[in-house]
Amino acid sequence: MILPEFDVLVPNTVAEACGMLSKYADKGVRILAGGTDLLVDLRRPIVPSEISSCDGCATHKTGNVRSTIDCGWWESDSSPESDRALLKKVQDSIHQYPGYLISIHRIKELRGITTNEKGSLRVGAMTTVTEIERSDIIREKWTALAEGADSLGSPLVRNRGTIGGNIANARPAADTFIPSVALDGVLVIQSEKASRKVSVDKFATAPGKTVMEEGEIITAIEYPAPPEFSGSAYYKLANRKALEICNVGVAVWIALEKPGGPVADIRVALGAVGPTPILAESVKKVLIGKKPDEEIIKKAAKAARDDARPIDDHRGSAWYRSMMVELVTDRMIRLAVKRAEGEA
Amino acid sequence: MKKLVTLTVNGITHELAVEPRRTLLEVIREDLGLTGSKKGCGIGDCGACTMLVDGVATFSCLMLAIQADGCNVETVESLAENGKLNKLQRSFVDLGAIQCGYCTPGMLMTATELLRRNPHPSEKEIRRSLSGNLCRCTGYQKIVDAIKAVAGE
Ligand code: FES
Ligand code: FES
């Protein structure tokens, strides 16, 4: 077995799930949605790096970090400093091995794509990426989200992976997260006692870190109704067409006052060029109130480039990413404008 | 502590006591002895473990058996009809879409789902739907051809 030991709880309602979250908080508890990230992260390292296994006692030969600390093996080290450092490391790793997973697949209220009479969209947190990809209404009115879904992982990942999980993981390159920032999505977050709403662009604070608190669960993402003469687009720049994480991802949502007319509002979200998806605020200053002609779009794309904070990594250099932010933003603004005018 | 899970696999319903941390792939291979489905990567990258869960192509290495409780599971063993390879399998053999065969169970299940959903897919649709299934041998073209041959009928 490749996974560490844990128990799985299967609640039927959100209230039940919240209750479990607080009840087992001190044992380490994680929400299991599609599992395409969590079950990968939970895999026991076959060769534990850094922390060696307990080889002194008969019961704990697995190299499992939890058993290593359980049997007190780390105490035998001589220097107090190294003991402390090791203990911290072990504790940190234990943090990754929750005692309980709460699998929320039975909760019906977390699923589904609905629009209300005002024309806004609600996507349940457990809605799979495939369901989003195949939703005609999302493709028509929240196009960038459909295009994000198209480009995420592979068909098999999309069949299991959920939008709630993709956003909750707070990775700066998450393909449904980036368009959700541009489309001004709002997360509905529930705890045992209360429910609150957090705008998607304020949700992540660092890679993997969010404003979520213990005992909370995302139940849905809501998107405002698109006004007339608005459109959106997402492009994932990557080396492969599938099973890939983007070098740069850009989502644009734009609203015009009338076809060919000045820009009423614009939101540009940049992915993989900062610790979280970035809402490029300076683009607004350049474009709002202006006619979106070639020159001004060029300027706006430059502004997006200035807002990006890319780093060098194995997917691309900061320099390359900066250039690509500008290029892709330019193209996506044009495409979104075309869509806003009903042409594409 | 083990938990009771009901799985219908290839038409037969099993009630099994499984450890919560075990994946659907592990339970089907080890407890039910259906070793057609393969484990390549165990992390959702290769698709060798693909099964249909309630009709949806699913990598069984990243699904806990507990999550499949009450589901209808189809594995590659369900494809043959009366002990004979079905059309799709036959087509894989005839057109050389199998070399080492390790990816084949996953490829067949992914293709089975596609053809149910869309009996006449274009080449583009075939390629896109296979994009989560890796093959180290065939270079994919023959797999695409084999599916096309069935889809064209
Ligand atoms: S073994 Fe499941 S995807 Fe590779
Ligand atoms: S035939 Fe060998 S991996 Fe596909």
Short mmCIF file of C-alpha atoms and ligand atoms in Angstrom, two decimals:
data_model
loop_
_atom_site.label_atom_id
_atom_site.label_comp_id
_atom_site.label_asym_id
_atom_site.label_seq_id
_atom_site.Cartn_x
_atom_site.Cartn_y
_atom_site.Cartn_z
CA MET A 1 0.00 0.00 0.00
CA ILE A 2 1.34 3.28 -1.02
CA LEU A 3 -0.78 5.55 1.13
CA PRO A 4 -0.18 6.16 4.83
CA GLU A 5 -2.75 5.06 7.36
CA PHE A 6 -5.80 7.23 7.73
CA ASP A 7 -9.50 6.84 8.27
CA VAL A 8 -12.04 8.08 5.74
CA LEU A 9 -15.31 9.68 6.80
CA VAL A 10 -18.15 10.11 4.34
CA PRO A 11 -20.63 12.82 5.34
CA ASN A 12 -23.96 13.26 3.56
CA THR A 13 -24.41 16.98 4.18
CA VAL A 14 -22.23 20.06 4.43
CA ALA A 15 -23.28 20.51 8.07
CA GLU A 16 -22.12 17.00 8.86
CA ALA A 17 -18.81 17.63 7.08
CA CYS A 18 -18.23 20.84 9.06
CA GLY A 19 -18.96 19.01 12.29
CA MET A 20 -16.37 16.36 11.41
CA LEU A 21 -13.83 19.02 10.47
CA SER A 22 -13.94 20.56 13.92
CA LYS A 23 -14.32 17.28 15.78
CA TYR A 24 -11.15 15.78 14.32
CA ALA A 25 -9.15 18.99 13.91
CA ASP A 26 -6.46 17.97 16.38
CA LYS A 27 -5.94 14.59 14.69
CA GLY A 28 -5.13 16.21 11.38
CA VAL A 29 -7.97 16.27 8.93
CA ARG A 30 -8.17 17.04 5.23
CA ILE A 31 -11.06 17.33 2.84
CA LEU A 32 -10.90 14.79 0.04
CA ALA A 33 -12.65 15.95 -3.12
CA GLY A 34 -11.48 14.49 -6.44
CA GLY A 35 -8.23 13.32 -4.88
CA THR A 36 -6.12 14.17 -7.92
CA ASP A 37 -3.85 16.36 -5.81
CA LEU A 38 -4.38 15.18 -2.24
CA LEU A 39 -3.84 11.48 -2.86
CA VAL A 40 -0.65 12.30 -4.73
CA ASP A 41 0.63 14.53 -1.92
CA LEU A 42 -0.19 11.90 0.67
CA ARG A 43 1.85 9.13 -0.86
CA ARG A 44 4.37 7.86 1.56
CA PRO A 45 7.82 8.60 0.25
CA ILE A 46 9.20 5.22 -0.71
CA VAL A 47 12.66 6.37 0.15
CA PRO A 48 12.20 8.87 2.94
CA SER A 49 14.39 11.83 2.20
CA GLU A 50 16.25 13.41 5.09
CA ILE A 51 14.48 11.59 7.90
CA SER A 52 15.76 8.08 8.21
CA SER A 53 13.52 5.32 9.41
CA CYS A 54 13.57 3.86 12.87
CA ASP A 55 15.68 0.76 12.61
CA GLY A 56 15.99 0.16 16.29
CA CYS A 57 12.59 -1.25 17.07
CA ALA A 58 10.81 -4.24 15.70
CA THR A 59 7.43 -2.68 15.05
CA HIS A 60 8.47 0.41 13.16
CA LYS A 61 10.45 -0.60 10.16
CA THR A 62 8.38 1.08 7.54
CA GLY A 63 10.17 4.35 7.31
CA ASN A 64 6.89 5.96 8.11
CA VAL A 65 7.46 9.31 9.71
CA ARG A 66 4.56 8.88 12.07
CA SER A 67 5.87 5.65 13.50
CA THR A 68 9.32 7.14 13.76
CA ILE A 69 8.13 9.82 16.10
CA ASP A 70 5.78 7.44 17.92
CA CYS A 71 8.58 5.21 19.07
CA GLY A 72 10.72 8.13 20.15
CA TRP A 73 13.62 7.20 17.91
CA TRP A 74 14.59 10.82 17.33
CA GLU A 75 15.27 11.30 21.05
CA SER A 76 18.35 9.15 20.85
CA ASP A 77 20.33 11.75 18.89
CA SER A 78 23.06 13.40 20.91
CA SER A 79 22.90 17.15 20.37
CA PRO A 80 19.85 19.05 21.60
CA GLU A 81 19.95 21.40 18.59
CA SER A 82 19.84 18.66 16.05
CA ASP A 83 17.16 16.93 18.08
CA ARG A 84 15.04 20.00 18.03
CA ALA A 85 15.58 20.58 14.34
CA LEU A 86 14.77 16.97 13.60
CA LEU A 87 11.68 17.05 15.77
CA LYS A 88 10.43 20.07 13.91
CA LYS A 89 11.03 18.38 10.61
CA VAL A 90 9.24 15.28 11.77
CA GLN A 91 6.35 17.32 13.10
CA ASP A 92 6.10 19.24 9.86
CA SER A 93 5.97 16.02 7.92
CA ILE A 94 3.37 14.57 10.24
CA HIS A 95 1.29 17.53 9.43
CA GLN A 96 1.06 16.15 5.91
CA TYR A 97 -0.26 12.84 7.16
CA PRO A 98 -3.73 13.54 8.45
CA GLY A 99 -5.46 10.99 10.63
CA TYR A 100 -8.75 11.59 8.84
CA LEU A 101 -9.88 12.35 5.32
CA ILE A 102 -13.38 13.65 4.86
CA SER A 103 -14.55 12.47 1.48
CA ILE A 104 -17.30 14.81 0.35
CA HIS A 105 -18.42 12.91 -2.75
CA ARG A 106 -21.82 12.00 -1.28
CA ILE A 107 -22.89 15.58 -0.61
CA LYS A 108 -25.38 16.38 -3.35
CA GLU A 109 -25.63 20.09 -2.60
CA LEU A 110 -21.96 20.50 -3.54
CA ARG A 111 -22.55 19.44 -7.13
CA GLY A 112 -23.93 21.04 -10.21
CA ILE A 113 -24.01 24.07 -12.45
CA THR A 114 -26.96 26.44 -12.08
CA THR A 115 -27.90 29.96 -13.11
CA ASN A 116 -30.42 32.11 -11.28
CA GLU A 117 -33.05 34.57 -12.52
CA LYS A 118 -30.54 37.42 -12.43
CA GLY A 119 -28.32 35.44 -14.76
CA SER A 120 -25.48 34.76 -12.35
CA LEU A 121 -23.78 31.40 -12.24
CA ARG A 122 -23.26 29.01 -9.35
CA VAL A 123 -20.87 26.11 -9.68
CA GLY A 124 -20.90 23.63 -6.80
CA ALA A 125 -17.43 23.02 -5.38
CA MET A 126 -17.54 19.29 -6.20
CA THR A 127 -18.45 19.88 -9.82
CA THR A 128 -15.85 18.12 -11.92
CA VAL A 129 -13.71 19.91 -14.43
CA THR A 130 -15.21 17.71 -17.16
CA GLU A 131 -18.70 18.87 -16.21
CA ILE A 132 -17.55 22.47 -16.57
CA GLU A 133 -15.84 21.71 -19.86
CA ARG A 134 -19.06 20.25 -21.25
CA SER A 135 -21.42 22.93 -19.95
CA ASP A 136 -22.84 24.90 -22.88
CA ILE A 137 -23.94 27.80 -20.73
CA ILE A 138 -20.47 28.22 -19.21
CA ARG A 139 -18.84 28.07 -22.64
CA GLU A 140 -21.25 30.67 -23.96
CA LYS A 141 -21.23 33.17 -21.12
CA TRP A 142 -18.19 32.46 -18.93
CA THR A 143 -15.97 31.33 -21.79
CA ALA A 144 -12.66 31.80 -19.98
CA LEU A 145 -13.72 29.26 -17.34
CA ALA A 146 -14.63 26.70 -20.00
CA GLU A 147 -11.26 27.27 -21.65
CA GLY A 148 -9.51 26.84 -18.31
CA ALA A 149 -11.34 23.55 -17.85
CA ASP A 150 -10.34 22.44 -21.37
CA SER A 151 -6.69 22.88 -20.63
CA LEU A 152 -6.47 21.38 -17.14
CA GLY A 153 -4.46 18.16 -16.77
CA SER A 154 -5.81 15.36 -18.94
CA PRO A 155 -9.30 13.97 -19.56
CA LEU A 156 -8.76 11.53 -16.70
CA VAL A 157 -7.72 14.31 -14.33
CA ARG A 158 -10.70 16.39 -15.42
CA ASN A 159 -13.08 13.47 -14.84
CA ARG A 160 -12.08 13.34 -11.17
CA GLY A 161 -10.70 16.78 -10.35
CA THR A 162 -13.10 19.41 -9.02
CA ILE A 163 -13.19 23.17 -9.31
CA GLY A 164 -13.37 23.55 -5.53
CA GLY A 165 -10.27 21.43 -5.08
CA ASN A 166 -8.41 23.18 -7.88
CA ILE A 167 -8.99 26.57 -6.26
CA ALA A 168 -8.57 25.38 -2.65
CA ASN A 169 -5.09 24.09 -3.45
CA ALA A 170 -4.14 27.67 -4.24
CA ARG A 171 -1.51 26.96 -6.86
CA PRO A 172 -0.62 29.99 -8.95
CA ALA A 173 -0.98 28.02 -12.19
CA ALA A 174 -4.35 26.38 -11.45
CA ASP A 175 -6.34 26.40 -14.67
CA THR A 176 -9.78 27.06 -13.19
CA PHE A 177 -8.43 29.46 -10.56
CA ILE A 178 -6.94 31.96 -13.04
CA PRO A 179 -10.14 32.44 -15.10
CA SER A 180 -12.17 32.59 -11.88
CA VAL A 181 -10.14 35.63 -10.84
CA ALA A 182 -10.80 37.34 -14.17
CA LEU A 183 -14.50 36.46 -14.05
CA ASP A 184 -14.79 37.98 -10.57
CA GLY A 185 -15.78 34.71 -8.92
CA VAL A 186 -16.81 34.60 -5.29
CA LEU A 187 -16.26 31.58 -3.07
CA VAL A 188 -18.99 30.53 -0.69
CA ILE A 189 -17.32 29.15 2.42
CA GLN A 190 -19.18 27.35 5.15
CA SER A 191 -18.25 26.44 8.70
CA GLU A 192 -20.22 24.87 11.50
CA LYS A 193 -21.50 28.23 12.67
CA ALA A 194 -21.40 30.59 9.75
CA SER A 195 -21.19 31.08 6.04
CA ARG A 196 -19.09 33.76 4.38
CA LYS A 197 -18.12 34.88 0.92
CA VAL A 198 -14.60 35.56 -0.26
CA SER A 199 -13.74 37.02 -3.59
CA VAL A 200 -11.55 34.59 -5.56
CA ASP A 201 -8.91 37.28 -6.12
CA LYS A 202 -8.45 37.63 -2.34
CA PHE A 203 -8.51 33.93 -1.57
CA ALA A 204 -4.89 32.81 -1.93
CA THR A 205 -2.17 34.44 0.14
CA ALA A 206 0.84 32.37 -0.96
CA PRO A 207 1.41 29.12 -2.87
CA GLY A 208 -0.83 26.58 -1.14
CA LYS A 209 -1.95 29.12 1.48
CA THR A 210 -5.39 30.66 1.64
CA VAL A 211 -7.65 32.70 3.90
CA MET A 212 -9.54 29.55 4.85
CA GLU A 213 -9.73 28.76 8.52
CA GLU A 214 -9.94 25.51 10.37
CA GLY A 215 -13.32 23.87 10.06
CA GLU A 216 -14.26 25.62 6.83
CA ILE A 217 -15.28 24.11 3.53
CA ILE A 218 -15.85 25.68 0.12
CA THR A 219 -19.37 24.90 -1.02
CA ALA A 220 -19.64 26.80 -4.30
CA ILE A 221 -18.18 29.44 -6.57
CA GLU A 222 -20.49 32.16 -7.84
CA TYR A 223 -19.92 34.32 -10.90
CA PRO A 224 -21.80 37.53 -11.70
CA ALA A 225 -24.02 37.68 -14.77
CA PRO A 226 -22.05 38.96 -17.76
CA PRO A 227 -23.32 42.37 -18.92
CA GLU A 228 -24.17 43.03 -22.54
CA PHE A 229 -21.14 43.46 -24.83
CA SER A 230 -18.79 41.52 -22.58
CA GLY A 231 -16.57 38.56 -23.30
CA SER A 232 -13.74 36.53 -21.85
CA ALA A 233 -10.85 34.31 -22.86
CA TYR A 234 -8.14 32.15 -21.28
CA TYR A 235 -4.90 30.88 -22.73
CA LYS A 236 -2.49 28.47 -21.17
CA LEU A 237 1.01 28.73 -22.55
CA ALA A 238 2.69 25.39 -21.98
CA ASN A 239 5.12 22.98 -23.57
CA ARG A 240 2.64 20.16 -23.99
CA LYS A 241 -1.04 20.00 -24.76
CA ALA A 242 -1.95 17.71 -21.88
CA LEU A 243 -0.74 16.80 -18.40
CA GLU A 244 1.00 20.09 -18.13
CA ILE A 245 1.36 23.04 -15.81
CA CYS A 246 1.41 26.38 -17.53
CA ASN A 247 4.44 28.59 -18.06
CA VAL A 248 2.12 31.52 -18.18
CA GLY A 249 -1.68 31.56 -18.05
CA VAL A 250 -3.70 34.65 -18.86
CA ALA A 251 -7.45 35.13 -18.44
CA VAL A 252 -9.17 38.28 -19.63
CA TRP A 253 -12.72 39.47 -19.06
CA ILE A 254 -13.79 42.68 -20.76
CA ALA A 255 -17.01 44.71 -20.95
CA LEU A 256 -17.57 47.38 -23.57
CA GLU A 257 -20.08 50.21 -23.45
CA LYS A 258 -21.09 49.29 -26.98
CA PRO A 259 -19.53 47.38 -29.90
CA GLY A 260 -16.43 49.23 -30.99
CA GLY A 261 -16.95 51.57 -28.09
CA PRO A 262 -14.96 52.39 -24.97
CA VAL A 263 -14.09 49.83 -22.36
CA ALA A 264 -16.50 49.82 -19.43
CA ASP A 265 -14.51 47.38 -17.31
CA ILE A 266 -11.70 44.88 -17.63
CA ARG A 267 -10.18 42.20 -15.43
CA VAL A 268 -6.94 40.49 -16.38
CA ALA A 269 -5.70 37.56 -14.30
CA LEU A 270 -2.12 36.34 -14.64
CA GLY A 271 -1.16 32.81 -13.66
CA ALA A 272 2.21 31.22 -12.89
CA VAL A 273 3.92 34.60 -12.73
CA GLY A 274 3.61 35.21 -9.00
CA PRO A 275 2.99 33.34 -5.75
CA THR A 276 -0.76 33.41 -6.45
CA PRO A 277 -2.81 34.28 -9.54
CA ILE A 278 -2.47 38.03 -9.92
CA LEU A 279 -5.24 40.46 -10.79
CA ALA A 280 -3.45 42.99 -13.00
CA GLU A 281 -4.84 46.23 -11.61
CA SER A 282 -2.81 48.57 -13.79
CA VAL A 283 -4.50 47.25 -16.91
CA LYS A 284 -7.74 48.85 -15.72
CA LYS A 285 -6.13 52.27 -15.57
CA VAL A 286 -4.89 51.97 -19.12
CA LEU A 287 -8.06 50.66 -20.72
CA ILE A 288 -11.18 51.80 -18.91
CA GLY A 289 -12.92 54.60 -20.77
CA LYS A 290 -10.76 54.13 -23.87
CA LYS A 291 -11.52 52.60 -27.22
CA PRO A 292 -9.73 49.24 -27.36
CA ASP A 293 -7.61 49.93 -30.44
CA GLU A 294 -4.33 48.32 -31.29
CA GLU A 295 -2.15 50.88 -29.59
CA ILE A 296 -4.00 50.99 -26.31
CA ILE A 297 -4.17 47.18 -26.12
CA LYS A 298 -0.40 47.14 -26.57
CA LYS A 299 -0.07 49.53 -23.68
CA ALA A 300 -2.40 47.46 -21.53
CA ALA A 301 -0.37 44.33 -22.22
CA LYS A 302 2.78 46.17 -21.12
CA ALA A 303 1.00 47.18 -17.94
CA ALA A 304 0.16 43.53 -17.29
CA ARG A 305 3.80 42.68 -17.74
CA ASP A 306 4.71 45.23 -15.07
CA ASP A 307 2.20 43.69 -12.66
CA ALA A 308 3.64 40.19 -13.10
CA ARG A 309 6.25 38.95 -10.67
CA PRO A 310 7.67 35.86 -12.35
CA ILE A 311 10.58 33.81 -11.10
CA ASP A 312 13.03 31.50 -12.84
CA ASP A 313 12.24 27.81 -12.61
CA HIS A 314 12.51 24.68 -14.71
CA ARG A 315 9.45 25.67 -16.76
CA GLY A 316 10.88 28.95 -17.89
CA SER A 317 12.95 31.95 -16.94
CA ALA A 318 11.51 35.08 -15.41
CA TRP A 319 12.60 36.99 -18.51
CA TYR A 320 10.78 34.63 -20.86
CA ARG A 321 7.69 34.68 -18.71
CA SER A 322 7.58 38.47 -18.64
CA MET A 323 7.71 38.60 -22.41
CA MET A 324 5.04 35.96 -22.69
CA VAL A 325 2.74 37.71 -20.23
CA GLU A 326 2.78 40.72 -22.51
CA LEU A 327 2.26 38.71 -25.67
CA VAL A 328 -0.49 36.46 -24.33
CA THR A 329 -2.29 39.34 -22.60
CA ASP A 330 -2.28 41.27 -25.88
CA ARG A 331 -3.82 38.33 -27.73
CA MET A 332 -6.35 37.53 -25.06
CA ILE A 333 -7.58 41.12 -24.82
CA ARG A 334 -8.14 41.16 -28.58
CA LEU A 335 -9.97 37.85 -28.43
CA ALA A 336 -12.12 38.96 -25.50
CA VAL A 337 -12.98 42.19 -27.34
CA LYS A 338 -14.03 40.18 -30.39
CA ARG A 339 -16.20 38.00 -28.22
CA ALA A 340 -17.68 41.03 -26.49
CA GLU A 341 -18.66 42.30 -29.91
CA GLY A 342 -20.20 38.95 -30.73
CA GLU A 343 -17.67 38.03 -33.40
CA ALA A 344 -15.84 35.05 -31.98
CA MET B 1 -10.15 -0.18 10.82
CA LYS B 2 -11.61 -1.85 7.77
CA LYS B 3 -14.84 -0.59 6.30
CA LEU B 4 -17.48 -2.33 4.26
CA VAL B 5 -17.66 -1.34 0.63
CA THR B 6 -20.06 -2.58 -2.01
CA LEU B 7 -18.65 -2.67 -5.50
CA THR B 8 -20.26 -3.95 -8.63
CA VAL B 9 -17.41 -5.01 -10.84
CA ASN B 10 -18.11 -6.22 -14.34
CA GLY B 11 -21.67 -7.04 -13.38
CA ILE B 12 -20.90 -8.93 -10.17
CA THR B 13 -21.63 -7.28 -6.83
CA HIS B 14 -19.05 -7.76 -4.11
CA GLU B 15 -19.19 -6.76 -0.51
CA LEU B 16 -15.66 -6.21 0.70
CA ALA B 17 -14.01 -5.15 3.92
CA VAL B 18 -11.23 -2.75 2.94
CA GLU B 19 -8.80 -0.50 4.69
CA PRO B 20 -9.82 3.11 4.01
CA ARG B 21 -6.43 4.01 2.56
CA ARG B 22 -6.55 1.40 -0.19
CA THR B 23 -7.14 2.52 -3.73
CA LEU B 24 -9.74 1.08 -6.05
CA LEU B 25 -6.90 -0.26 -8.19
CA GLU B 26 -5.34 -2.13 -5.27
CA VAL B 27 -8.64 -3.68 -4.21
CA ILE B 28 -9.57 -4.78 -7.73
CA ARG B 29 -6.18 -6.27 -8.43
CA GLU B 30 -5.36 -7.75 -5.06
CA ASP B 31 -8.70 -8.65 -3.49
CA LEU B 32 -10.69 -9.49 -6.60
CA GLY B 33 -7.74 -10.84 -8.55
CA LEU B 34 -8.59 -8.84 -11.67
CA THR B 35 -5.09 -7.95 -12.75
CA GLY B 36 -5.94 -6.63 -16.20
CA SER B 37 -5.78 -3.05 -14.97
CA LYS B 38 -2.19 -1.98 -14.56
CA LYS B 39 -0.36 0.39 -12.31
CA GLY B 40 2.13 2.52 -14.14
CA CYS B 41 2.72 5.62 -12.09
CA GLY B 42 0.23 5.59 -9.23
CA ILE B 43 -0.18 9.35 -9.43
CA GLY B 44 -2.63 9.93 -12.24
CA ASP B 45 -0.11 10.57 -14.99
CA CYS B 46 -0.19 7.48 -17.18
CA GLY B 47 -3.75 6.12 -17.35
CA ALA B 48 -2.68 2.45 -17.27
CA CYS B 49 -5.12 1.94 -14.38
CA THR B 50 -8.14 3.40 -16.18
CA MET B 51 -11.51 1.82 -15.38
CA LEU B 52 -15.03 3.03 -15.97
CA VAL B 53 -16.69 4.06 -12.72
CA ASP B 54 -20.40 4.63 -13.28
CA GLY B 55 -19.50 4.94 -16.94
CA VAL B 56 -16.81 7.59 -16.47
CA ALA B 57 -13.19 6.87 -17.39
CA THR B 58 -11.36 7.07 -14.08
CA PHE B 59 -7.80 6.49 -12.98
CA SER B 60 -8.30 3.95 -10.25
CA CYS B 61 -4.91 4.64 -8.64
CA LEU B 62 -6.18 7.98 -7.34
CA MET B 63 -9.60 6.86 -6.21
CA LEU B 64 -10.03 5.21 -2.85
CA ALA B 65 -12.10 2.04 -2.91
CA ILE B 66 -14.31 3.72 -0.29
CA GLN B 67 -15.07 6.50 -2.75
CA ALA B 68 -16.35 3.91 -5.21
CA ASP B 69 -18.76 2.43 -2.64
CA GLY B 70 -22.02 1.67 -4.42
CA CYS B 71 -20.55 2.31 -7.86
CA ASN B 72 -20.62 0.25 -10.99
CA VAL B 73 -17.07 -0.50 -12.10
CA GLU B 74 -16.01 -1.84 -15.47
CA THR B 75 -12.50 -3.10 -16.08
CA VAL B 76 -10.80 -4.39 -19.20
CA GLU B 77 -11.90 -7.91 -18.27
CA SER B 78 -15.46 -6.91 -19.11
CA LEU B 79 -14.75 -6.21 -22.76
CA ALA B 80 -14.43 -9.70 -24.23
CA GLU B 81 -17.73 -11.19 -25.35
CA ASN B 82 -18.24 -14.91 -24.74
CA GLY B 83 -14.54 -15.43 -24.37
CA LYS B 84 -13.78 -13.65 -27.65
CA LEU B 85 -12.10 -10.30 -28.02
CA ASN B 86 -14.58 -7.57 -28.84
CA LYS B 87 -14.34 -5.41 -31.95
CA LEU B 88 -12.19 -2.77 -30.35
CA GLN B 89 -9.77 -5.27 -28.86
CA ARG B 90 -9.61 -7.13 -32.17
CA SER B 91 -8.86 -3.89 -33.92
CA PHE B 92 -5.99 -3.15 -31.51
CA VAL B 93 -4.50 -6.56 -32.29
CA ASP B 94 -5.04 -6.37 -36.04
CA LEU B 95 -3.61 -2.89 -36.44
CA GLY B 96 -0.58 -3.34 -34.21
CA ALA B 97 -1.79 -1.00 -31.50
CA ILE B 98 -0.29 -3.29 -28.89
CA GLN B 99 3.39 -3.78 -28.35
CA CYS B 100 4.33 -4.45 -24.74
CA GLY B 101 0.66 -4.14 -23.85
CA TYR B 102 1.08 -2.36 -20.56
CA CYS B 103 -0.92 0.69 -21.55
CA THR B 104 -3.51 -1.34 -23.45
CA PRO B 105 -6.09 -1.98 -20.71
CA GLY B 106 -6.22 1.73 -19.95
CA MET B 107 -6.29 2.69 -23.63
CA LEU B 108 -9.15 0.26 -24.26
CA MET B 109 -11.22 1.59 -21.37
CA THR B 110 -10.66 5.21 -22.33
CA ALA B 111 -11.57 4.40 -25.92
CA THR B 112 -14.62 2.43 -24.78
CA GLU B 113 -15.91 5.46 -22.91
CA LEU B 114 -15.25 7.74 -25.87
CA LEU B 115 -17.05 5.47 -28.32
CA ARG B 116 -20.08 5.17 -26.04
CA ARG B 117 -20.30 8.92 -25.72
CA ASN B 118 -19.42 9.64 -29.30
CA PRO B 119 -19.66 6.65 -31.67
CA HIS B 120 -18.01 8.49 -34.57
CA PRO B 121 -15.26 10.67 -33.14
CA SER B 122 -12.91 12.62 -35.37
CA GLU B 123 -9.19 11.93 -35.20
CA LYS B 124 -8.80 15.09 -33.16
CA GLU B 125 -11.40 13.94 -30.65
CA ILE B 126 -9.72 10.55 -30.39
CA ARG B 127 -6.33 12.11 -29.75
CA ARG B 128 -7.70 14.51 -27.22
CA SER B 129 -9.53 11.82 -25.30
CA LEU B 130 -6.37 9.68 -25.17
CA SER B 131 -4.21 12.52 -23.96
CA GLY B 132 -4.15 11.21 -20.38
CA ASN B 133 -3.04 7.71 -21.41
CA LEU B 134 0.65 7.26 -22.05
CA CYS B 135 2.15 4.64 -24.33
CA ARG B 136 5.89 4.12 -24.47
CA CYS B 137 5.85 1.76 -27.44
CA THR B 138 3.48 2.45 -30.26
CA GLY B 139 3.91 6.14 -30.85
CA TYR B 140 0.11 6.43 -30.57
CA GLN B 141 -0.61 6.45 -34.30
CA LYS B 142 -1.58 2.79 -34.38
CA ILE B 143 -3.80 3.19 -31.34
CA VAL B 144 -5.56 6.09 -33.02
CA ASP B 145 -5.90 4.00 -36.20
CA ALA B 146 -7.33 1.07 -34.27
CA ILE B 147 -9.99 3.24 -32.67
CA LYS B 148 -10.74 4.98 -35.95
CA ALA B 149 -11.23 1.65 -37.67
CA VAL B 150 -13.96 0.77 -35.18
CA ALA B 151 -15.46 4.25 -35.16
CA GLY B 152 -15.71 4.35 -38.94
CA GLU B 153 -18.11 1.42 -39.07
S1 FES C 1 -1.25 4.16 -12.51
FE1 FES C 1 -3.02 5.35 -12.40
S2 FES C 1 -2.58 6.94 -13.79
FE2 FES C 1 -0.71 5.84 -13.75
S1 FES C 2 2.17 -0.84 -25.91
FE1 FES C 2 3.80 -0.63 -24.51
S2 FES C 2 3.19 1.10 -23.40
FE2 FES C 2 1.76 1.05 -24.96
#
